[in-house]
PDB file of C-alpha atoms in Angstrom:
ATOM      1  CA  ARG A   4      92.564 133.598 111.407  1.00 84.00           C
ATOM      2  CA  LYS A   5      91.138 135.867 108.854  1.00 85.00           C
ATOM      3  CA  ALA A   6      93.124 133.458 106.351  1.00 86.00           C
ATOM      4  CA  VAL A   7      91.289 130.377 107.694  1.00 88.00           C
ATOM      5  CA  LYS A   8      88.175 131.980 107.775  1.00 88.00           C
ATOM      6  CA  ASN A   9      88.427 133.039 104.195  1.00 86.00           C
ATOM      7  CA  GLN A  10      89.068 129.517 103.387  1.00 85.00           C
ATOM      8  CA  VAL A  11      86.220 127.805 105.424  1.00 86.00           C
ATOM      9  CA  ASP A  12      83.969 130.890 103.538  1.00 87.00           C
ATOM     10  CA  GLY A  13      84.785 129.543  99.969  1.00 85.00           C
ATOM     11  CA  LYS A  14      86.849 132.471  99.356  1.00 85.00           C
ATOM     12  CA  GLY A  15      89.628 130.733  98.053  1.00 83.00           C
ATOM     13  CA  TYR A  16      93.021 130.528  99.466  1.00 81.00           C
ATOM     14  CA  SER A  17      95.136 133.114 101.110  1.00 85.00           C
ATOM     15  CA  LEU A  18      98.822 133.500 101.182  1.00 86.00           C
ATOM     16  CA  VAL A  19     100.198 134.079 104.705  1.00 86.00           C
ATOM     17  CA  GLU A  20     104.454 134.313 104.865  1.00 86.00           C
ATOM     18  CA  VAL A  21     106.296 133.473 107.583  1.00 88.00           C
ATOM     19  CA  LEU A  22     109.931 134.420 108.429  1.00 88.00           C
ATOM     20  CA  SER A  23     111.394 131.273 110.255  1.00 88.00           C
ATOM     21  CA  PRO A  24     115.352 130.506 111.232  1.00 88.00           C
ATOM     22  CA  CYS A  25     116.818 127.825 109.728  1.00 88.00           C
ATOM     23  CA  PRO A  26     120.267 127.502 111.861  1.00 87.00           C
ATOM     24  CA  SER A  27     121.340 124.395 110.231  1.00 86.00           C
ATOM     25  CA  GLY A  28     121.241 125.889 107.012  1.00 87.00           C
ATOM     26  CA  TRP A  29     122.497 129.133 107.872  1.00 86.00           C
ATOM     27  CA  LYS A  30     124.963 127.669 110.048  1.00 89.00           C
ATOM     28  CA  MET A  31     124.278 129.575 112.771  1.00 89.00           C
ATOM     29  CA  ASP A  32     123.242 128.731 116.215  1.00 91.00           C
ATOM     30  CA  PRO A  33     119.515 129.597 117.156  1.00 90.00           C
ATOM     31  CA  VAL A  34     119.884 132.698 119.131  1.00 92.00           C
ATOM     32  CA  ASP A  35     122.101 134.368 116.004  1.00 92.00           C
ATOM     33  CA  SER A  36     119.569 132.798 113.365  1.00 91.00           C
ATOM     34  CA  LEU A  37     116.555 134.994 114.883  1.00 92.00           C
ATOM     35  CA  LYS A  38     118.712 137.936 114.786  1.00 92.00           C
ATOM     36  CA  TRP A  39     119.814 137.413 111.516  1.00 91.00           C
ATOM     37  CA  ILE A  40     115.961 137.797 110.874  1.00 91.00           C
ATOM     38  CA  GLU A  41     115.493 140.500 112.477  1.00 91.00           C
ATOM     39  CA  GLN A  42     118.671 142.713 111.458  1.00 92.00           C
ATOM     40  CA  GLU A  43     118.669 141.367 107.797  1.00 91.00           C
ATOM     41  CA  MET A  44     115.855 139.534 106.680  1.00 90.00           C
ATOM     42  CA  THR A  45     113.371 142.189 107.642  1.00 92.00           C
ATOM     43  CA  LYS A  46     115.003 144.587 105.410  1.00 92.00           C
ATOM     44  CA  VAL A  47     114.199 142.263 102.177  1.00 91.00           C
ATOM     45  CA  PHE A  48     110.988 140.822 103.330  1.00 89.00           C
ATOM     46  CA  PRO A  49     109.500 143.358 105.929  1.00 90.00           C
ATOM     47  CA  LEU A  50     106.951 142.768 108.463  1.00 89.00           C
ATOM     48  CA  GLY A  51     103.066 144.059 108.718  1.00 86.00           C
ATOM     49  CA  VAL A  52     102.666 144.240 104.746  1.00 86.00           C
ATOM     50  CA  TYR A  53      98.967 143.279 104.351  1.00 84.00           C
ATOM     51  CA  ARG A  54      97.020 142.975 101.153  1.00 84.00           C
ATOM     52  CA  ASP A  55      93.091 141.837 102.054  1.00 86.00           C
ATOM     53  CA  ARG A  56      90.804 141.319  99.753  1.00 84.00           C
ATOM     54  CA  SER A  57      88.409 139.585 101.251  1.00 85.00           C
ATOM     55  CA  LYS A  58      85.494 141.765 101.248  1.00 85.00           C
ATOM     56  CA  GLU A  59      85.486 141.839  97.410  1.00 85.00           C
ATOM     57  CA  ILE A  60      85.488 138.194  97.000  1.00 85.00           C
ATOM     58  CA  GLU A  61      82.097 136.581  96.644  1.00 84.00           C
ATOM     59  CA  PRO A  62      82.069 133.108  97.997  1.00 84.00           C
ATOM     60  CA  HIS A  63      82.110 129.835  95.887  1.00 81.00           C
ATOM     61  CA  ILE A  64      79.821 126.971  97.669  1.00 78.00           C
ATOM     62  CA  HIS A  65      80.585 123.811  96.292  1.00 76.00           C
ATOM     63  CA  GLU A  66      77.652 122.106  95.479  1.00 80.00           C
ATOM     64  CA  LYS A  67      77.786 118.813  97.604  1.00 81.00           C
ATOM     65  CA  HIS A  68      77.536 115.464  94.763  1.00 82.00           C
ATOM     66  CA  HIS A  69      76.995 112.086  96.925  1.00 85.00           C
ATOM     67  CA  ALA A  70      77.904 109.332  94.053  1.00 85.00           C
ATOM     68  CA  SER A  71      75.642 106.434  93.166  1.00 85.00           C
ATOM     69  CA  GLU A  72      76.603 103.325  93.399  1.00 79.00           C
ATOM     70  CA  GLU A  73      76.913 103.144  89.715  1.00 82.00           C
ATOM     71  CA  GLU A  74      79.219 106.400  89.625  1.00 85.00           C
ATOM     72  CA  VAL A  75      81.216 104.512  91.918  1.00 80.00           C
ATOM     73  CA  VAL A  76      81.778 101.287  89.754  1.00 76.00           C
ATOM     74  CA  GLU A  77      82.099 103.477  86.539  1.00 81.00           C
ATOM     75  CA  SER A  78      84.796 105.741  88.458  1.00 83.00           C
ATOM     76  CA  LEU A  79      86.835 102.849  89.218  1.00 76.00           C
ATOM     77  CA  GLY A  80      86.916 101.482  86.024  1.00 73.00           C
ATOM     78  CA  LEU A  81      85.099  98.192  87.302  1.00 70.00           C
ATOM     79  CA  LYS A  82      81.670  98.697  84.919  1.00 70.00           C
ATOM     80  CA  HIS A  83      83.048  95.722  82.616  1.00 67.00           C
ATOM     81  CA  LEU A  84      82.673  93.649  85.718  1.00 65.00           C
ATOM     82  CA  GLN A  85      79.076  94.479  86.663  1.00 63.00           C
ATOM     83  CA  ASP A  86      77.543  91.503  84.467  1.00 64.00           C
ATOM     84  CA  LYS A  87      79.557  88.885  86.114  1.00 70.00           C
ATOM     85  CA  ALA A  88      79.297  87.198  88.950  1.00 70.00           C
ATOM     86  CA  PHE A  89      81.838  86.152  91.529  1.00 89.00           C
ATOM     87  CA  PRO A  90      80.403  84.113  94.623  1.00 91.00           C
ATOM     88  CA  GLN A  91      81.273  84.903  98.101  1.00 91.00           C
ATOM     89  CA  SER A  92      83.418  82.152  99.506  1.00 90.00           C
ATOM     90  CA  ASN A  93      82.141  80.251 102.495  1.00 91.00           C
ATOM     91  CA  PRO A  94      85.464  79.782 104.710  1.00 95.00           C
ATOM     92  CA  PRO A  95      85.251  78.795 108.565  1.00 96.00           C
ATOM     93  CA  GLU A  96      84.421  81.623 111.637  1.00 97.00           C
ATOM     94  CA  LYS A  97      87.941  82.063 112.378  1.00 97.00           C
ATOM     95  CA  TYR A  98      89.195  82.904 108.964  1.00 98.00           C
ATOM     96  CA  LYS A  99      86.488  85.670 107.895  1.00 97.00           C
ATOM     97  CA  ASN A 100      87.061  88.989 107.660  1.00 98.00           C
ATOM     98  CA  PRO A 101      91.193  88.693 108.154  1.00 98.00           C
ATOM     99  CA  GLU A 102      92.931  91.387 108.863  1.00 98.00           C
ATOM    100  CA  ILE A 103      96.540  90.817 106.718  1.00 99.00           C
ATOM    101  CA  LYS A 104      99.908  92.409 106.965  1.00 98.00           C
ATOM    102  CA  ALA A 105     102.364  90.396 104.122  1.00 97.00           C
ATOM    103  CA  ALA A 106     105.971  91.529 104.257  1.00 95.00           C
ATOM    104  CA  GLY A 107     109.450  91.046 102.497  1.00 93.00           C
ATOM    105  CA  PHE A 108     111.738  92.389 100.662  1.00 89.00           C
ATOM    106  CA  GLY A 109     111.377  94.709  97.787  1.00 83.00           C
ATOM    107  CA  GLY A 110     111.527  92.903  94.832  1.00 86.00           C
ATOM    108  CA  GLN A 111     109.258  89.663  96.161  1.00 92.00           C
ATOM    109  CA  GLY A 112     106.061  91.066  94.675  1.00 93.00           C
ATOM    110  CA  ILE A 113     104.637  91.662  98.533  1.00 95.00           C
ATOM    111  CA  LEU A 114     102.562  95.047  97.180  1.00 94.00           C
ATOM    112  CA  LEU A 115     101.308  92.571  94.485  1.00 96.00           C
ATOM    113  CA  LEU A 116     100.563  89.882  96.983  1.00 98.00           C
ATOM    114  CA  GLY A 117      98.142  92.016  98.999  1.00 97.00           C
ATOM    115  CA  LEU A 118      97.056  93.788  96.006  1.00 97.00           C
ATOM    116  CA  GLY A 119      95.895  90.338  94.356  1.00 98.00           C
ATOM    117  CA  ILE A 120      93.838  89.686  97.823  1.00 98.00           C
ATOM    118  CA  ALA A 121      92.085  93.081  97.900  1.00 97.00           C
ATOM    119  CA  GLN A 122      91.038  92.857  94.255  1.00 95.00           C
ATOM    120  CA  THR A 123      90.127  89.241  94.675  1.00 96.00           C
ATOM    121  CA  GLY A 124      87.738  90.510  97.661  1.00 96.00           C
ATOM    122  CA  MET A 125      86.054  93.261  96.012  1.00 92.00           C
ATOM    123  CA  LEU A 126      85.514  91.379  92.966  1.00 92.00           C
ATOM    124  CA  GLU A 127      83.542  88.964  95.351  1.00 94.00           C
ATOM    125  CA  GLY A 128      81.619  91.575  97.233  1.00 90.00           C
ATOM    126  CA  TYR A 129      83.391  92.152  99.981  1.00 94.00           C
ATOM    127  CA  ASN A 130      84.567  95.591 101.993  1.00 94.00           C
ATOM    128  CA  VAL A 131      88.155  95.781 101.094  1.00 96.00           C
ATOM    129  CA  SER A 132      91.190  98.164 101.699  1.00 97.00           C
ATOM    130  CA  TRP A 133      94.733  97.932 100.677  1.00 98.00           C
ATOM    131  CA  ILE A 134      98.104 100.502 101.593  1.00 96.00           C
ATOM    132  CA  PRO A 135     101.426  99.992 100.266  1.00 92.00           C
ATOM    133  CA  SER A 136     104.274 100.069 102.838  1.00 80.00           C
ATOM    134  CA  TYR A 137     106.300 103.101 101.085  1.00 61.00           C
ATOM    135  CA  GLY A 138     109.974 104.468 102.803  1.00 52.00           C
ATOM    136  CA  PRO A 139     113.617 103.392 103.620  1.00 54.00           C
ATOM    137  CA  GLU A 140     112.461 100.123 104.514  1.00 48.00           C
ATOM    138  CA  MET A 141     111.932  99.118 101.005  1.00 48.00           C
ATOM    139  CA  ARG A 142     115.924  99.398 100.321  1.00 51.00           C
ATOM    140  CA  GLY A 143     116.933  95.979 101.440  1.00 54.00           C
ATOM    141  CA  GLY A 144     114.876  95.872 104.562  1.00 58.00           C
ATOM    142  CA  THR A 145     111.076  94.796 104.921  1.00 67.00           C
ATOM    143  CA  ALA A 146     108.281  96.380 102.241  1.00 85.00           C
ATOM    144  CA  ASN A 147     104.808  95.602 103.383  1.00 92.00           C
ATOM    145  CA  CYS A 148     101.621  96.034 103.019  1.00 96.00           C
ATOM    146  CA  HIS A 149      98.378  96.389 105.179  1.00 98.00           C
ATOM    147  CA  VAL A 150      94.788  94.340 103.575  1.00 98.00           C
ATOM    148  CA  HIS A 151      91.494  94.000 104.774  1.00 98.00           C
ATOM    149  CA  VAL A 152      88.807  92.031 103.851  1.00 98.00           C
ATOM    150  CA  SER A 153      85.617  92.354 105.477  1.00 97.00           C
ATOM    151  CA  GLU A 154      81.823  92.298 105.389  1.00 96.00           C
ATOM    152  CA  GLU A 155      81.396  95.373 107.168  1.00 95.00           C
ATOM    153  CA  PRO A 156      82.558  98.422 106.135  1.00 94.00           C
ATOM    154  CA  VAL A 157      86.267  99.033 107.226  1.00 96.00           C
ATOM    155  CA  GLY A 158      87.181 101.739 109.594  1.00 93.00           C
ATOM    156  CA  SER A 159      90.787 102.219 109.105  1.00 95.00           C
ATOM    157  CA  PRO A 160      92.981 100.879 106.570  1.00 95.00           C
ATOM    158  CA  LEU A 161      95.964 100.407 109.143  1.00 95.00           C
ATOM    159  CA  VAL A 162      96.341  96.720 110.070  1.00 96.00           C
ATOM    160  CA  ASP A 163      98.604  96.870 113.356  1.00 94.00           C
ATOM    161  CA  ASP A 164      97.694  93.997 114.581  1.00 97.00           C
ATOM    162  CA  PRO A 165      96.852  91.793 112.224  1.00 98.00           C
ATOM    163  CA  THR A 166      94.932  88.310 112.040  1.00 98.00           C
ATOM    164  CA  VAL A 167      97.209  87.193 109.297  1.00 99.00           C
ATOM    165  CA  LEU A 168     100.685  87.728 109.132  1.00 98.00           C
ATOM    166  CA  ILE A 169     102.228  86.988 105.429  1.00 98.00           C
ATOM    167  CA  ALA A 170     106.347  86.667 105.705  1.00 98.00           C
ATOM    168  CA  MET A 171     108.518  86.496 102.800  1.00 96.00           C
ATOM    169  CA  ASN A 172     111.838  86.752 104.593  1.00 95.00           C
ATOM    170  CA  ARG A 173     113.026  86.377 107.955  1.00 95.00           C
ATOM    171  CA  PRO A 174     113.648  90.064 109.067  1.00 92.00           C
ATOM    172  CA  SER A 175     109.468  90.039 108.531  1.00 93.00           C
ATOM    173  CA  LEU A 176     108.596  86.866 110.676  1.00 96.00           C
ATOM    174  CA  GLU A 177     110.837  88.625 112.955  1.00 95.00           C
ATOM    175  CA  LYS A 178     109.438  92.123 113.295  1.00 93.00           C
ATOM    176  CA  PHE A 179     105.895  91.225 113.064  1.00 95.00           C
ATOM    177  CA  GLU A 180     105.449  88.153 114.684  1.00 98.00           C
ATOM    178  CA  LYS A 181     104.976  89.877 117.965  1.00 98.00           C
ATOM    179  CA  ASP A 182     101.895  91.941 116.622  1.00 97.00           C
ATOM    180  CA  VAL A 183      99.817  89.174 115.198  1.00 98.00           C
ATOM    181  CA  GLN A 184      96.565  88.624 117.439  1.00 98.00           C
ATOM    182  CA  PRO A 185      95.899  85.523 119.379  1.00 98.00           C
ATOM    183  CA  GLY A 186      94.448  82.542 117.329  1.00 97.00           C
ATOM    184  CA  GLY A 187      95.852  84.477 114.240  1.00 98.00           C
ATOM    185  CA  LEU A 188      97.973  82.584 111.308  1.00 98.00           C
ATOM    186  CA  ILE A 189     100.909  83.102 110.000  1.00 99.00           C
ATOM    187  CA  VAL A 190     102.216  82.304 106.547  1.00 99.00           C
ATOM    188  CA  TYR A 191     105.486  82.236 105.974  1.00 98.00           C
ATOM    189  CA  ASP A 192     108.324  80.942 103.197  1.00 98.00           C
ATOM    190  CA  SER A 193     110.462  78.351 104.704  1.00 98.00           C
ATOM    191  CA  SER A 194     112.534  78.155 101.603  1.00 97.00           C
ATOM    192  CA  LEU A 195     113.973  81.286 102.342  1.00 96.00           C
ATOM    193  CA  ILE A 196     113.408  81.236 106.273  1.00 97.00           C
ATOM    194  CA  ASP A 197     115.641  79.132 108.476  1.00 95.00           C
ATOM    195  CA  ILE A 198     113.466  79.435 111.766  1.00 96.00           C
ATOM    196  CA  LYS A 199     110.155  78.762 113.368  1.00 96.00           C
ATOM    197  CA  PRO A 200     107.676  80.952 114.686  1.00 97.00           C
ATOM    198  CA  SER A 201     107.910  81.113 118.498  1.00 96.00           C
ATOM    199  CA  ARG A 202     104.522  81.693 119.531  1.00 96.00           C
ATOM    200  CA  THR A 203     102.311  79.013 120.703  1.00 96.00           C
ATOM    201  CA  ASP A 204      98.854  81.034 120.866  1.00 98.00           C
ATOM    202  CA  ILE A 205      98.511  81.205 116.837  1.00 98.00           C
ATOM    203  CA  GLU A 206      98.828  78.862 114.074  1.00 98.00           C
ATOM    204  CA  THR A 207     101.633  78.961 111.710  1.00 98.00           C
ATOM    205  CA  MET A 208     101.859  77.386 107.858  1.00 98.00           C
ATOM    206  CA  ALA A 209     105.073  76.794 106.618  1.00 98.00           C
ATOM    207  CA  ILE A 210     105.227  76.551 102.319  1.00 98.00           C
ATOM    208  CA  PRO A 211     108.443  76.177 100.491  1.00 98.00           C
ATOM    209  CA  ALA A 212     107.544  78.642  98.425  1.00 98.00           C
ATOM    210  CA  THR A 213     110.612  79.756  96.283  1.00 97.00           C
ATOM    211  CA  LYS A 214     111.255  76.372  95.732  1.00 98.00           C
ATOM    212  CA  MET A 215     108.062  75.527  94.575  1.00 98.00           C
ATOM    213  CA  ALA A 216     107.980  78.796  92.079  1.00 98.00           C
ATOM    214  CA  ASP A 217     111.528  77.672  91.012  1.00 97.00           C
ATOM    215  CA  GLU A 218     110.473  73.915  89.939  1.00 97.00           C
ATOM    216  CA  LEU A 219     107.581  76.421  87.598  1.00 97.00           C
ATOM    217  CA  GLY A 220     110.653  78.192  86.088  1.00 96.00           C
ATOM    218  CA  ASN A 221     110.236  81.684  87.807  1.00 96.00           C
ATOM    219  CA  THR A 222     111.210  82.163  91.430  1.00 96.00           C
ATOM    220  CA  ARG A 223     109.597  85.410  90.752  1.00 95.00           C
ATOM    221  CA  VAL A 224     106.020  83.995  91.488  1.00 97.00           C
ATOM    222  CA  ALA A 225     106.776  82.754  95.117  1.00 98.00           C
ATOM    223  CA  ASN A 226     104.143  85.680  95.966  1.00 97.00           C
ATOM    224  CA  MET A 227     101.200  83.901  94.114  1.00 98.00           C
ATOM    225  CA  ILE A 228     102.469  80.301  95.492  1.00 98.00           C
ATOM    226  CA  VAL A 229     102.088  81.864  98.993  1.00 98.00           C
ATOM    227  CA  LEU A 230      99.136  83.618  97.964  1.00 98.00           C
ATOM    228  CA  GLY A 231      97.402  80.455  96.557  1.00 98.00           C
ATOM    229  CA  ALA A 232      98.389  78.355  99.940  1.00 98.00           C
ATOM    230  CA  TYR A 233      96.971  80.817 101.903  1.00 98.00           C
ATOM    231  CA  LEU A 234      93.627  80.626 100.232  1.00 98.00           C
ATOM    232  CA  GLY A 235      93.989  76.910 100.127  1.00 98.00           C
ATOM    233  CA  TYR A 236      94.203  76.781 103.750  1.00 98.00           C
ATOM    234  CA  THR A 237      91.804  78.958 104.500  1.00 98.00           C
ATOM    235  CA  HIS A 238      89.329  79.353 101.557  1.00 98.00           C
ATOM    236  CA  THR A 239      88.922  82.910 102.789  1.00 97.00           C
ATOM    237  CA  LEU A 240      88.362  83.616  98.471  1.00 98.00           C
ATOM    238  CA  ASN A 241      87.499  81.402  95.747  1.00 97.00           C
ATOM    239  CA  LEU A 242      90.071  80.162  93.936  1.00 97.00           C
ATOM    240  CA  GLU A 243      88.214  81.066  90.023  1.00 96.00           C
ATOM    241  CA  THR A 244      88.003  85.090  91.477  1.00 96.00           C
ATOM    242  CA  VAL A 245      92.220  85.062  91.300  1.00 97.00           C
ATOM    243  CA  PHE A 246      91.739  83.868  88.447  1.00 97.00           C
ATOM    244  CA  GLU A 247      89.718  87.105  86.898  1.00 94.00           C
ATOM    245  CA  THR A 248      91.752  88.787  89.021  1.00 95.00           C
ATOM    246  CA  LEU A 249      95.272  88.009  87.920  1.00 97.00           C
ATOM    247  CA  LYS A 250      93.890  89.266  84.505  1.00 94.00           C
ATOM    248  CA  HIS A 251      93.844  92.785  85.867  1.00 91.00           C
ATOM    249  CA  ILE A 252      97.182  93.218  88.047  1.00 94.00           C
ATOM    250  CA  ILE A 253      99.329  91.205  85.967  1.00 94.00           C
ATOM    251  CA  SER A 254     100.422  93.850  83.565  1.00 90.00           C
ATOM    252  CA  ARG A 255     102.933  91.762  81.106  1.00 92.00           C
ATOM    253  CA  LYS A 256     100.038  89.579  79.964  1.00 91.00           C
ATOM    254  CA  ARG A 257     102.517  86.761  78.897  1.00 94.00           C
ATOM    255  CA  LEU A 258     103.453  86.390  82.519  1.00 95.00           C
ATOM    256  CA  ILE A 259      99.491  85.551  83.604  1.00 96.00           C
ATOM    257  CA  ASP A 260      99.774  81.872  82.708  1.00 97.00           C
ATOM    258  CA  ILE A 261     102.720  80.953  85.026  1.00 98.00           C
ATOM    259  CA  ASN A 262     101.105  83.323  87.772  1.00 98.00           C
ATOM    260  CA  LYS A 263      98.114  81.147  87.596  1.00 98.00           C
ATOM    261  CA  GLN A 264      99.852  78.155  87.402  1.00 98.00           C
ATOM    262  CA  ALA A 265     101.591  79.541  90.752  1.00 98.00           C
ATOM    263  CA  VAL A 266      98.318  80.446  93.055  1.00 98.00           C
ATOM    264  CA  GLU A 267      96.942  76.816  91.572  1.00 98.00           C
ATOM    265  CA  LYS A 268     100.202  74.731  93.689  1.00 98.00           C
ATOM    266  CA  GLY A 269     100.111  77.002  96.335  1.00 98.00           C
ATOM    267  CA  TYR A 270      96.359  76.358  96.694  1.00 98.00           C
ATOM    268  CA  GLN A 271      96.668  72.648  96.613  1.00 98.00           C
ATOM    269  CA  PHE A 272      99.138  73.148  98.673  1.00 98.00           C
ATOM    270  CA  GLY A 273      97.301  74.591 101.454  1.00 98.00           C
ATOM    271  CA  GLU A 274      94.331  72.905 100.636  1.00 96.00           C
ATOM    272  CA  ASN A 275      96.416  69.422 101.085  1.00 96.00           C
ATOM    273  CA  LEU A 276      97.708  70.996 104.201  1.00 95.00           C
ATOM    274  CA  GLN A 277      94.462  71.662 105.836  1.00 92.00           C
ATOM    275  CA  LYS A 278      92.933  68.237 105.435  1.00 90.00           C
ATOM    276  CA  ALA A 279      96.187  66.763 107.019  1.00 80.00           C
TER     277      ALA A 279
END
């Protein structure tokens, strides 16, 4: 309790050592591990040894600082974009404020796809969030990310029940289809997914993204085909703003052009599908 109070009072950190058993590491059963602590560990680490200097330490009070909008922009490295005007899109009501989950195999550029949507939304003045998923699922399973693009402040960056699911492989479609909100949209790569979504209370858009990317000469831009198709279908964000985004999220500048072509090709596909 005193250690926690020291922290609250601004007196710095307090070190509290706890003798705790580890039956697995010690290859003992729980009862024997407790006996070993009492009989052996306490000889080296005796209990009840205190060094309390809290009365001698003056508290350090940090001044609260509320960053201005200009400071936030500068800290994010976006000052050079302040003078550029990126008009907001005007999508149909049902496509506004999307809560997106993008998923696929590790290596398909899923995280970059989500980052592209979030960055574009930020340039257009929306409140955005982007959270990538790291962990064992990325090793051959489904890698995914959560994206919000909102006119209102984002309460939580997590997307448990997406209004939009972007699925780049079959395991992702099978795993996350059930989570999509009724009336939501599923965008999926029909080049790699040989089944259709089973639900009838949602909108679906099949796009042969990998095949279309192959026609451009690089299947790795299938993620940008899908990004473009989603935006062409929904008009959630503007195409010109995406082109600006590519300059900032594509690290190899020689690849910007083919990614731009992929976005354009996907956008045209999505727009034509919406008009059909």
